[in-house]
Short mmCIF file of C-alpha atoms in Angstrom, two decimals:
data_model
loop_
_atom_site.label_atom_id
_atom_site.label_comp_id
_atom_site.label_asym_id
_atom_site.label_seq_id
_atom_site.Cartn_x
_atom_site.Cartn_y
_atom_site.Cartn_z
CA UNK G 1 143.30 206.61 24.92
CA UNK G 2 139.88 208.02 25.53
CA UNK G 3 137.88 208.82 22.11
CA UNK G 4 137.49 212.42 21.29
CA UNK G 5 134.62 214.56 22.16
CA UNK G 6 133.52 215.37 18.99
CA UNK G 7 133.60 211.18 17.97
CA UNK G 8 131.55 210.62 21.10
CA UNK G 9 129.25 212.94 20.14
CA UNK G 10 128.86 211.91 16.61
CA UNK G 11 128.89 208.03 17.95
CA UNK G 12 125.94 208.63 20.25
CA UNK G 13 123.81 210.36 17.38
CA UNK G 14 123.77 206.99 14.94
CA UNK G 15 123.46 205.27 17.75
CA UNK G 16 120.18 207.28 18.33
CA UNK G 17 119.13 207.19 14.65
CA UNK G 18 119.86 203.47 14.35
CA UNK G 19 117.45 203.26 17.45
CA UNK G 20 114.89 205.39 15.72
CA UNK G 21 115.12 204.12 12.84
CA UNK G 22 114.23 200.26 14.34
CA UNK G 23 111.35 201.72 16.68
CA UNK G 24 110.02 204.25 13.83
CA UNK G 25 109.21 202.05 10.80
CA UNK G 26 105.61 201.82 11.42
CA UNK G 27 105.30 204.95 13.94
CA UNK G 28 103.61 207.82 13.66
CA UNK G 29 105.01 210.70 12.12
CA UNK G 30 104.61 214.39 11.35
CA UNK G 31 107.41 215.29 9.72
CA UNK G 32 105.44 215.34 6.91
CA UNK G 33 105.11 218.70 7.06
CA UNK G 34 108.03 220.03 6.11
CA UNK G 35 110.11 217.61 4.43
CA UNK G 36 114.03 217.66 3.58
CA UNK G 37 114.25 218.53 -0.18
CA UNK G 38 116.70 217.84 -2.61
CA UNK G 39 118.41 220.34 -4.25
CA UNK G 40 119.76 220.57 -8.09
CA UNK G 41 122.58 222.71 -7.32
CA UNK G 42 125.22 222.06 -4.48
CA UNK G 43 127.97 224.65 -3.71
CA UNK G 44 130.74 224.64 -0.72
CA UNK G 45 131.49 227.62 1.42
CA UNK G 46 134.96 226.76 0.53
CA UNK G 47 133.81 228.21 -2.96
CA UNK G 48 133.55 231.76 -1.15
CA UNK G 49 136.94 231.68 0.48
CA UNK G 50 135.66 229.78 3.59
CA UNK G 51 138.59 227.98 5.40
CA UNK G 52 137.73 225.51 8.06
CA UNK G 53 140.91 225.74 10.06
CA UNK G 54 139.42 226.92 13.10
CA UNK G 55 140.94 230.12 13.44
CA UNK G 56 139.91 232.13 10.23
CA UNK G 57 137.02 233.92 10.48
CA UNK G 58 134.00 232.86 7.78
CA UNK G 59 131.45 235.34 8.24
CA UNK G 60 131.84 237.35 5.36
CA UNK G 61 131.93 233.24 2.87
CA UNK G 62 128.88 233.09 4.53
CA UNK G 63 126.83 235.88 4.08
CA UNK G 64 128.93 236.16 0.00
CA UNK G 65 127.03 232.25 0.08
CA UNK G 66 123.95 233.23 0.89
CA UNK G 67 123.56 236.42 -0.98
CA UNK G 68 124.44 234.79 -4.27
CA UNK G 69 122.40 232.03 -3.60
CA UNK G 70 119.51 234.18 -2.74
CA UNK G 71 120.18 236.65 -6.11
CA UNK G 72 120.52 233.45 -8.46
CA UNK G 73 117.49 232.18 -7.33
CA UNK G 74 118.31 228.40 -9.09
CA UNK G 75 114.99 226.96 -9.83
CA UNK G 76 114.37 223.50 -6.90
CA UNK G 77 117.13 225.88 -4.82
CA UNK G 78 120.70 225.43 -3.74
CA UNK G 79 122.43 223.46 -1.28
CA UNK G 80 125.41 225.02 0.77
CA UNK G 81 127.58 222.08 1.89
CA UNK G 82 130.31 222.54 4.78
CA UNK G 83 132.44 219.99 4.62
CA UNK G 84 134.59 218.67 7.18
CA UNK G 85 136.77 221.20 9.10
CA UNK G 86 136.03 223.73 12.17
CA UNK G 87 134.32 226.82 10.22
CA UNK G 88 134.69 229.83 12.71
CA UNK G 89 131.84 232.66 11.90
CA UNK G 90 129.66 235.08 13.10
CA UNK G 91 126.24 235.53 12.90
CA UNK G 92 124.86 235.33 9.56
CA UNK G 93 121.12 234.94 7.83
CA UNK G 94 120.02 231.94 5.15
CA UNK G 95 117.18 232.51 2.57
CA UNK G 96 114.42 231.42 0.48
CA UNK G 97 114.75 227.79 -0.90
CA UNK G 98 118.14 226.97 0.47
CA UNK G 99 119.70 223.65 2.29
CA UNK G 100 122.68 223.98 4.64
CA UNK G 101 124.31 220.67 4.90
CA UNK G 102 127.02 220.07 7.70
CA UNK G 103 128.53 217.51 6.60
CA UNK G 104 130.49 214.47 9.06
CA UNK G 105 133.28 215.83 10.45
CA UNK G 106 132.45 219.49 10.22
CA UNK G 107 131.89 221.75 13.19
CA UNK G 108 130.49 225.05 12.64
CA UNK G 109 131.05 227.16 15.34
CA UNK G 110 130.20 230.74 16.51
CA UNK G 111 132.87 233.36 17.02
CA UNK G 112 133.46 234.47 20.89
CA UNK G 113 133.52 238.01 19.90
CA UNK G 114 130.79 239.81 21.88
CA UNK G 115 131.88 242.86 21.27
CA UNK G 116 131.24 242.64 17.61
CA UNK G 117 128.09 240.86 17.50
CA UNK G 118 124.97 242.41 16.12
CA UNK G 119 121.93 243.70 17.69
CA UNK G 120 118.43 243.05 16.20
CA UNK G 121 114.84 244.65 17.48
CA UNK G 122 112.81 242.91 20.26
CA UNK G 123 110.12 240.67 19.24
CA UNK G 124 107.10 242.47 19.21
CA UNK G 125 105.33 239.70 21.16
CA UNK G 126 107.76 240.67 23.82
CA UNK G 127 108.01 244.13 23.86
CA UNK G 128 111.84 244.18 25.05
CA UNK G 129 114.59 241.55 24.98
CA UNK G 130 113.80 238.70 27.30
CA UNK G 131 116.73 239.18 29.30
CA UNK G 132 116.90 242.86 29.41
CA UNK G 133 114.96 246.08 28.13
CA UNK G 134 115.90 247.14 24.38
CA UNK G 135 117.15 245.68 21.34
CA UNK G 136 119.01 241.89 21.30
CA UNK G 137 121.85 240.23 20.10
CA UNK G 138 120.88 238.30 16.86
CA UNK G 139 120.58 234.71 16.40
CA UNK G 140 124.00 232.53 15.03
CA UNK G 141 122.14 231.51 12.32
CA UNK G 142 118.67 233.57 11.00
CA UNK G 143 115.68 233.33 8.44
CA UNK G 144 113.24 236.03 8.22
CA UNK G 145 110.21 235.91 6.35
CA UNK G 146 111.18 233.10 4.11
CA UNK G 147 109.99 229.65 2.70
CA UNK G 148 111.42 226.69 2.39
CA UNK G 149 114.78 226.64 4.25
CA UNK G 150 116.13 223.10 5.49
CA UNK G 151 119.28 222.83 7.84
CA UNK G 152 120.74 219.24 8.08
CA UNK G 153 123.85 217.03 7.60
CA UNK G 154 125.32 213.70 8.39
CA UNK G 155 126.06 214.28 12.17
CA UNK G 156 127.49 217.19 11.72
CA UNK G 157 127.81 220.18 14.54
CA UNK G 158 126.51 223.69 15.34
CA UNK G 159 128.35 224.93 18.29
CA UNK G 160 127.73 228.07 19.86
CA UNK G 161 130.52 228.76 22.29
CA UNK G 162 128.13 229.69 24.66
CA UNK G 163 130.68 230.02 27.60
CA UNK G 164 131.42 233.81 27.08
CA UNK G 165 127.63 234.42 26.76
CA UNK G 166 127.12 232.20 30.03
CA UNK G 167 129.54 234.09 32.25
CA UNK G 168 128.48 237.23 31.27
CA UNK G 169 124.83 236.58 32.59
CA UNK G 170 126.65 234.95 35.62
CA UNK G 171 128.50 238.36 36.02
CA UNK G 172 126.10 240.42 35.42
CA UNK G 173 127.77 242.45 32.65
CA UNK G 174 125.33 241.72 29.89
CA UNK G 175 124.68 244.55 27.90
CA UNK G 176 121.66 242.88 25.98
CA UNK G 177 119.85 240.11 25.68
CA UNK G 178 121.60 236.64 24.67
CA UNK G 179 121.93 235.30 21.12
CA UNK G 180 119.66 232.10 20.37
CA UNK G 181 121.81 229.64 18.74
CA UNK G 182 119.02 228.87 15.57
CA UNK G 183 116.07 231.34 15.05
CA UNK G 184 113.39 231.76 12.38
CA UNK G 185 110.61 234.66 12.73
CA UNK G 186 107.92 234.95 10.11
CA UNK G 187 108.61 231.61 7.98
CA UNK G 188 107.26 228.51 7.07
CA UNK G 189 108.48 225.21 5.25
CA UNK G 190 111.46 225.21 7.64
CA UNK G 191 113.17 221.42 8.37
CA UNK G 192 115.87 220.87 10.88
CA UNK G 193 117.27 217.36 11.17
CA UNK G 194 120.29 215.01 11.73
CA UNK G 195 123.22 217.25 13.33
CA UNK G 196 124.37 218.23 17.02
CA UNK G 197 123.62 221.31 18.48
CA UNK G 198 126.06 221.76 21.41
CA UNK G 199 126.71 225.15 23.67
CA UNK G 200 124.22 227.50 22.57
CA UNK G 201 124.23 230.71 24.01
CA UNK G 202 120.44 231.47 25.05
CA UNK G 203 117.69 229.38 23.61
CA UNK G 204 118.49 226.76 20.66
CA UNK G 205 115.82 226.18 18.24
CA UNK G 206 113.42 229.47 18.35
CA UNK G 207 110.66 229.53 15.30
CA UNK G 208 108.70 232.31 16.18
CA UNK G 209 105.77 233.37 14.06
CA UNK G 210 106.30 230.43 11.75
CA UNK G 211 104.24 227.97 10.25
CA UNK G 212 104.89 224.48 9.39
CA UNK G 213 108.47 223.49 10.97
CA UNK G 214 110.23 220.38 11.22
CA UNK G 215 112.62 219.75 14.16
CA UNK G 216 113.38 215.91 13.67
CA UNK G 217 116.96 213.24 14.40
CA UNK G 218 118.08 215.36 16.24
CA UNK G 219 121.04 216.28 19.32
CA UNK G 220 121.04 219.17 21.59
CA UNK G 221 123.37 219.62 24.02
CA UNK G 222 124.66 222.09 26.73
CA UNK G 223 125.81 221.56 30.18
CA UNK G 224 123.30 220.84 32.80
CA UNK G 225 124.65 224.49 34.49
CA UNK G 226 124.39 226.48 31.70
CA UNK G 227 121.69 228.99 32.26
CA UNK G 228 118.32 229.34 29.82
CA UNK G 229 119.73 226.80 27.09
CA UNK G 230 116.18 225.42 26.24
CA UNK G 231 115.98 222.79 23.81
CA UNK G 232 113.16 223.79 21.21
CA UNK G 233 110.73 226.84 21.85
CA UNK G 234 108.17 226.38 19.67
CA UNK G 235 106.73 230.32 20.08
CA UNK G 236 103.60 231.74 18.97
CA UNK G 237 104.11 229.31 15.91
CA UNK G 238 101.52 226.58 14.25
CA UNK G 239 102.27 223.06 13.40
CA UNK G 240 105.56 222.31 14.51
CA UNK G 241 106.81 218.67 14.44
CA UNK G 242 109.73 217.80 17.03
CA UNK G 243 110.02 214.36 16.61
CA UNK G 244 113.04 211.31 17.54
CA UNK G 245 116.10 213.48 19.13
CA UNK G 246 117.58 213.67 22.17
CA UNK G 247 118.14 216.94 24.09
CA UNK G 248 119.63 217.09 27.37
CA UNK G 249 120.23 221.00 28.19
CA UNK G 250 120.65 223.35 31.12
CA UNK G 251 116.68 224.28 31.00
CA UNK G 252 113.67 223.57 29.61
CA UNK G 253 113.93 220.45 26.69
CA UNK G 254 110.96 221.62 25.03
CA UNK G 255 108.96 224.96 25.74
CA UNK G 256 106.05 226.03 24.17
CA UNK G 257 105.03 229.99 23.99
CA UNK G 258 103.57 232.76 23.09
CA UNK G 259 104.34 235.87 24.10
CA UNK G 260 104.86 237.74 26.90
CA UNK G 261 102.17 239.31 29.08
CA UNK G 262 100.59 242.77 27.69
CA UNK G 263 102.80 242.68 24.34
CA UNK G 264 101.91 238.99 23.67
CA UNK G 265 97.86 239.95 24.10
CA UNK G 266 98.50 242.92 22.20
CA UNK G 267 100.28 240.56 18.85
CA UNK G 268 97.49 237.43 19.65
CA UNK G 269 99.50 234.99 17.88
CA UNK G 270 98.89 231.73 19.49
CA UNK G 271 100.92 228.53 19.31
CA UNK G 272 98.85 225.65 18.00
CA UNK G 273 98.82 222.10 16.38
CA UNK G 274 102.23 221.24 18.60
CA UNK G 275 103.13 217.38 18.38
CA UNK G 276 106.49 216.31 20.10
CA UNK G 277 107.16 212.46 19.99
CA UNK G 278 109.85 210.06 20.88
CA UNK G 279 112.07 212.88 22.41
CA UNK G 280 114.33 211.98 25.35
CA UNK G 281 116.42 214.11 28.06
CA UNK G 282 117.37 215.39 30.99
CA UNK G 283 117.66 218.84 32.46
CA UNK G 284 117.58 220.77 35.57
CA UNK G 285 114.51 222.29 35.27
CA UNK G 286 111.33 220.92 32.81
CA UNK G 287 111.45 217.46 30.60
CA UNK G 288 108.26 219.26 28.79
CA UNK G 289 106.89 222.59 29.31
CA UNK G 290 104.23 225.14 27.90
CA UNK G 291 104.62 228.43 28.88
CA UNK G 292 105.08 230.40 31.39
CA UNK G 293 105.23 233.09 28.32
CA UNK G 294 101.55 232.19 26.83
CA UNK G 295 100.11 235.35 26.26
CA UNK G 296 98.94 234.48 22.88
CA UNK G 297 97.35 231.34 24.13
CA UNK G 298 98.70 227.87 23.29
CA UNK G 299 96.24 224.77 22.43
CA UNK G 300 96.04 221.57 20.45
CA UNK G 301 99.15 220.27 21.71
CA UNK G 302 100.28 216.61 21.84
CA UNK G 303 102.98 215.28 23.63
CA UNK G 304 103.70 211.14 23.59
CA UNK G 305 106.35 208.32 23.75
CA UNK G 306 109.01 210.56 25.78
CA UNK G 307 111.32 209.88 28.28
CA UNK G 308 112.50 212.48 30.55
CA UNK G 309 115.30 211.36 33.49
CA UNK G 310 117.58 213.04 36.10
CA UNK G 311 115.04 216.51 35.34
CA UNK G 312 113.74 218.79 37.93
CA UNK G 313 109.72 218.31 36.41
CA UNK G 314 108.88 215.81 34.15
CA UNK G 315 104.98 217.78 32.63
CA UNK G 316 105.32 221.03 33.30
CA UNK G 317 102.46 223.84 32.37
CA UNK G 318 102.94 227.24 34.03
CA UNK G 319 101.75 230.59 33.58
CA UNK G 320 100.96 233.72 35.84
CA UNK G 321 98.47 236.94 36.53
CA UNK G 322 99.19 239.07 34.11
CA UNK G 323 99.55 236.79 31.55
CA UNK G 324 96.23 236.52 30.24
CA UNK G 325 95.71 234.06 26.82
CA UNK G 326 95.02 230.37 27.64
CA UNK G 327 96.16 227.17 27.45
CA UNK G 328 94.09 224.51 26.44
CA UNK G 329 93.11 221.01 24.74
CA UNK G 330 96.67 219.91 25.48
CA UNK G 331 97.31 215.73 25.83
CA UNK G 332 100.21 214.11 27.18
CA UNK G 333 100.17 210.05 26.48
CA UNK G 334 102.55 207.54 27.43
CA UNK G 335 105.67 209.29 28.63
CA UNK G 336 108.25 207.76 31.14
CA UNK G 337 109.95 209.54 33.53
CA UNK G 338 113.10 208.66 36.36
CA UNK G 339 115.02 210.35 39.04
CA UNK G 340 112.47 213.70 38.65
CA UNK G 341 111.93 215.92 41.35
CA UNK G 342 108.06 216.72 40.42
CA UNK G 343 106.29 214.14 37.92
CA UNK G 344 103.41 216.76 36.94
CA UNK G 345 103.17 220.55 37.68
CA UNK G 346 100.72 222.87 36.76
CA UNK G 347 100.93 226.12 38.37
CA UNK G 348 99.40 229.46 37.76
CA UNK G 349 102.27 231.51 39.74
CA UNK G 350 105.65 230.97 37.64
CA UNK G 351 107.20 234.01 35.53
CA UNK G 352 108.36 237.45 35.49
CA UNK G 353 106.65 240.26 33.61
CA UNK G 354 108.60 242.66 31.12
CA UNK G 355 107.64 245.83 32.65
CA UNK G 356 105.04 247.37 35.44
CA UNK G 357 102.50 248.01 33.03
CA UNK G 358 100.57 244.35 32.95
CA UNK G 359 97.51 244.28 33.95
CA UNK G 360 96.12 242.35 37.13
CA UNK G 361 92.91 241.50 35.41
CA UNK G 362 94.74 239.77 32.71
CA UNK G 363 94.19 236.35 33.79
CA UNK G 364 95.14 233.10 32.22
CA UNK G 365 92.70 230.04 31.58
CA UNK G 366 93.98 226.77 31.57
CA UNK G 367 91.61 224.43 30.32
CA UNK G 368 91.17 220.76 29.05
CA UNK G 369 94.06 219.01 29.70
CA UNK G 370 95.07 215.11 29.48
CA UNK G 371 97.72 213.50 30.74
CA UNK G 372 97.32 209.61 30.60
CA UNK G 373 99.87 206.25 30.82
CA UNK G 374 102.46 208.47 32.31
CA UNK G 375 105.01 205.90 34.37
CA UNK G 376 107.70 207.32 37.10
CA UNK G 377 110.29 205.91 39.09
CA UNK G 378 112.60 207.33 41.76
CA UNK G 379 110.14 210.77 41.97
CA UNK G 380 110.72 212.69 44.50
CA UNK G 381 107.31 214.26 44.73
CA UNK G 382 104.45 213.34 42.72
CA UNK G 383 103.21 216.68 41.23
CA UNK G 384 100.95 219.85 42.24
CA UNK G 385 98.08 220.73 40.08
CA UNK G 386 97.72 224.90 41.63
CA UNK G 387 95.54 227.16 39.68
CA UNK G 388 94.92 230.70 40.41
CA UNK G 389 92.06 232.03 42.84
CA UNK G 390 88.91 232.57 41.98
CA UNK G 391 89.65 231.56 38.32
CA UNK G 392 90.46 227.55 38.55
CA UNK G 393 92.49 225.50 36.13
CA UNK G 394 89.76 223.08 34.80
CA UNK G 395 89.04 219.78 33.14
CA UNK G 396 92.60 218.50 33.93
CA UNK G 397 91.87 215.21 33.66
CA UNK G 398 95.11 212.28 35.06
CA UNK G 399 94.55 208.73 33.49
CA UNK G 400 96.55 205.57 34.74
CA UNK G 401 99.61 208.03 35.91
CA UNK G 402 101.95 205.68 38.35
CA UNK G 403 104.62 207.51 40.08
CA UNK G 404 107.24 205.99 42.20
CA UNK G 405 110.24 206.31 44.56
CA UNK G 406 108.16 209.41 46.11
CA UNK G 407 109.45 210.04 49.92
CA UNK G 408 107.04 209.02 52.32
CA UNK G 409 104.13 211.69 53.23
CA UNK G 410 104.70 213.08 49.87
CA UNK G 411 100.99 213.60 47.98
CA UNK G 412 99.47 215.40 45.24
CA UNK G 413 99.31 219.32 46.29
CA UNK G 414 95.88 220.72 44.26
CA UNK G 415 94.05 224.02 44.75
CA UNK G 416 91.98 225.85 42.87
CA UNK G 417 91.48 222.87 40.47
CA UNK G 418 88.23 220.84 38.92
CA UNK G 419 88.81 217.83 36.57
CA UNK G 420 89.03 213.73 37.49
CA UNK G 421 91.38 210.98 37.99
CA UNK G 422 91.23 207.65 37.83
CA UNK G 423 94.31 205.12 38.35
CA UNK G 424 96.77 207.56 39.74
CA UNK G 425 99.44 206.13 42.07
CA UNK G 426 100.06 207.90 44.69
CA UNK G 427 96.34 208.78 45.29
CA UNK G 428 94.75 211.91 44.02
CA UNK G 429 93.98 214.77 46.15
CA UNK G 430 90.50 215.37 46.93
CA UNK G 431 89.86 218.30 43.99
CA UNK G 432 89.86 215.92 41.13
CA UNK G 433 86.52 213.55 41.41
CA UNK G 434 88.39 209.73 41.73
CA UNK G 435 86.24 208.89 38.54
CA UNK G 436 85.38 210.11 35.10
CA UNK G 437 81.82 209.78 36.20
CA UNK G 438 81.80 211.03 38.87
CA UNK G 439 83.73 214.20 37.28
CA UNK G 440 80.28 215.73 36.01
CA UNK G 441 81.66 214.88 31.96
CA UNK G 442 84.60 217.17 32.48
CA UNK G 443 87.03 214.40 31.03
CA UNK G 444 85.03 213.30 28.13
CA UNK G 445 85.87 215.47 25.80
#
């Protein structure tokens, strides 16, 4: 008899952390920065009249949970365990010095009522829902403007029911603009680790205006079909860790932004000191992207030791006229990539604008980029570096990048583009010099 989802699921995540656990003991880490804390007090949603049947509905345990967590205000806060059992709820917000713990066996999983979810303002940095003008639905699970907030477990699982969500974008009947599955806006001191995150309805993990987040062990999972299910979106956020997990998703694994064209120049938050490490997927569209929503500018962002397989672009940095802010001092080191379609893109014409009134002269720089020991096999086509007229991408600078499995004739597309390259397989085009030398010193910095 075949083994449950669920089992599988939890089975593949020690696998992973076993694996991590071997390859990370003298590894560089960041998580650092926003450790998992202990808490003196630990309560159980059951203590609020939470039932994990499945079928009763645990919104209001959740939100009684919170609230008197929030109002006790327990010195070294409070953890709120879920033990094992399928805990049905709706949307609800955490606070201020809190853990929630999922604990093995438990699946926490978001009501498929529509209908009777709520609706939250549009990010100001955005100016109107992503999807579609006005307010959006709220996240599953929310922090605003707190400090301090951990969400973890042993292998536990978040699962958004996404389905509903999915075929109403399919349909067209949306009335507003998808939940995410896990979003924090204004907060910092915020640790995510060790559970599965499986069928989220928009995005997954969203900090946005946040400082100091921790995204680490974990699983994120949607079908490869499932439309805008991006991994992590780091967005217009500063020092964010997403470190060791696995994410294989119907979009982007990781996407960095910032805003969206006249409203994201107007807030000027940028996204900054971004490091993800040892994180491995596969999805239809980007392995790791920044952008195209950079408005705010993005820089100082590493990326190294990732594998990204079966994926429509392995590197992919994209923004558009209109977007204005930049992108720059970005490195990419040591990532392995098979069965892509596109090892490297960088394009300056990818993304829709919110509304008519951005402005053509709002032009994005993209500037001082590195992208070195990068290995492919079975890629399709090698990459295009294409920047935007009369305002070129610069200093993009390709070290010892081999890509393989390319069909013949395929080659390195480049335009509007100044930088260097030296051992790149297939060769370079003719825009970036064939030596670091030779590149006037635009890849020594």
């Amino acid at each position: 008899m075949a083994a449950p989802p669920l089992l599988l699921l939890v089975g593949a995540l020690a696998l992973l952390a076993q694996e991590q656990v071997a390859r990370c003991d003298a590894a560089a880490t960041c998580v650092g920065v926003a450790p998992a804390k202990r808490r003196p007090e630990v309560v159980s949603i059951a203590d609020f009249g939470g039932v994990g049947d499945g079928r009763t509905l645990n919104t209001w345990a959740f939100r009684k949970a919170v609230y008197r967590i929030q109002h006790r205000r327990r010195r070294g806060g409070t953890e709120l365990r879920v033990p094992a059992g399928t805990w049905l709820t709706g949307s609800f917000n955490l606070t201020s010095h809190m853990t929630l713990f999922i604990a093995r066996g438990a699946v926490l999983k978001a009501t498929r009522d529509a209908a009777g979810w709520p609706l939250v303002e549009p990010l100001p940095s955005y100016g109107r829902g992503r999807e579609l003008p006005g307010p959006r639905y709220a996240s599953f699970i929310n922090g605003n403007g707190l400090r301090d907030v951990v969400i973890t477990g042993d292998k536990g699982v978040i699962d958004g029911q996404g389905e509903v969500w999915w075929n109403m974008w399919r349909q067209r009947t949306l009335q507003h603009t998808r939940p995410n599955l896990v979003e924090f806006m204004h907060s910092t001191g915020i640790h995510i680790s060790n559970i599965v995150l499986k069928n989220s309805p928009f995005w997954n993990i969203h900090p946005v205006y946040c400082d100091n987040v921790v995204v680490t062990n974990m699983m994120i999972l949607a079908p490869h079909d499932s439309p805008n299910t991006d991994g992590v979106d780091p967005d217009s956020s500063t020092n964010v860790c997403i470190e060791d997990s696995y994410i294989s998703t119907g979009d982007d694994l990781v996407a960095i932004k910032s805003g969206w064209d006249e409203y994201g120049i107007a807030y000027g938050r940028p996204s900054s000191g971004i490091t993800i490490r040892r994180v491995r997927g596969s999805s239809p569209f980007s392995g790791i992207a920044i952008g195209s929503e950079a408005s705010g500018g993005v820089r100082d962002v590493l990326v190294e030791d990732c594998s990204i397989f079966n994926s429509g672009y392995g590197i992919h940095i994209k923004t558009n006229v209109g977007r204005g802010g930049y992108i720059r001092n970005v490195t990419v080191d040591n990532v392995r990539m098979s069965g892509v379609r596109s090892g490297v893109r960088i394009a300056g014409d990818v993304g829709d604008h919110p509304d008519g009134r951005f402005s053509q002269l709002a032009v994005p720089t993209v500037d001082a980029v590195r992208i070195r020991n990068v290995w492919g096999v079975g890629v399709q086509q090698p990459g295009s570096l294409e920047g935007i007229r009369n305002s070129p991408f610069t200093r993009i600078c390709l070290s010892n990048v081999k890509l393989f499995g390319w069909r013949s004739g395929a080659a390195w597309r480049c335009r509007d583009v100044r930088g260097g390259a030296l051992g790149v397989h297939p060769s370079p085009c003719a825009e970036l010099a064939t030596s670091f030398a030779s590149a006037a010193g635009s890849c020594s910095y």
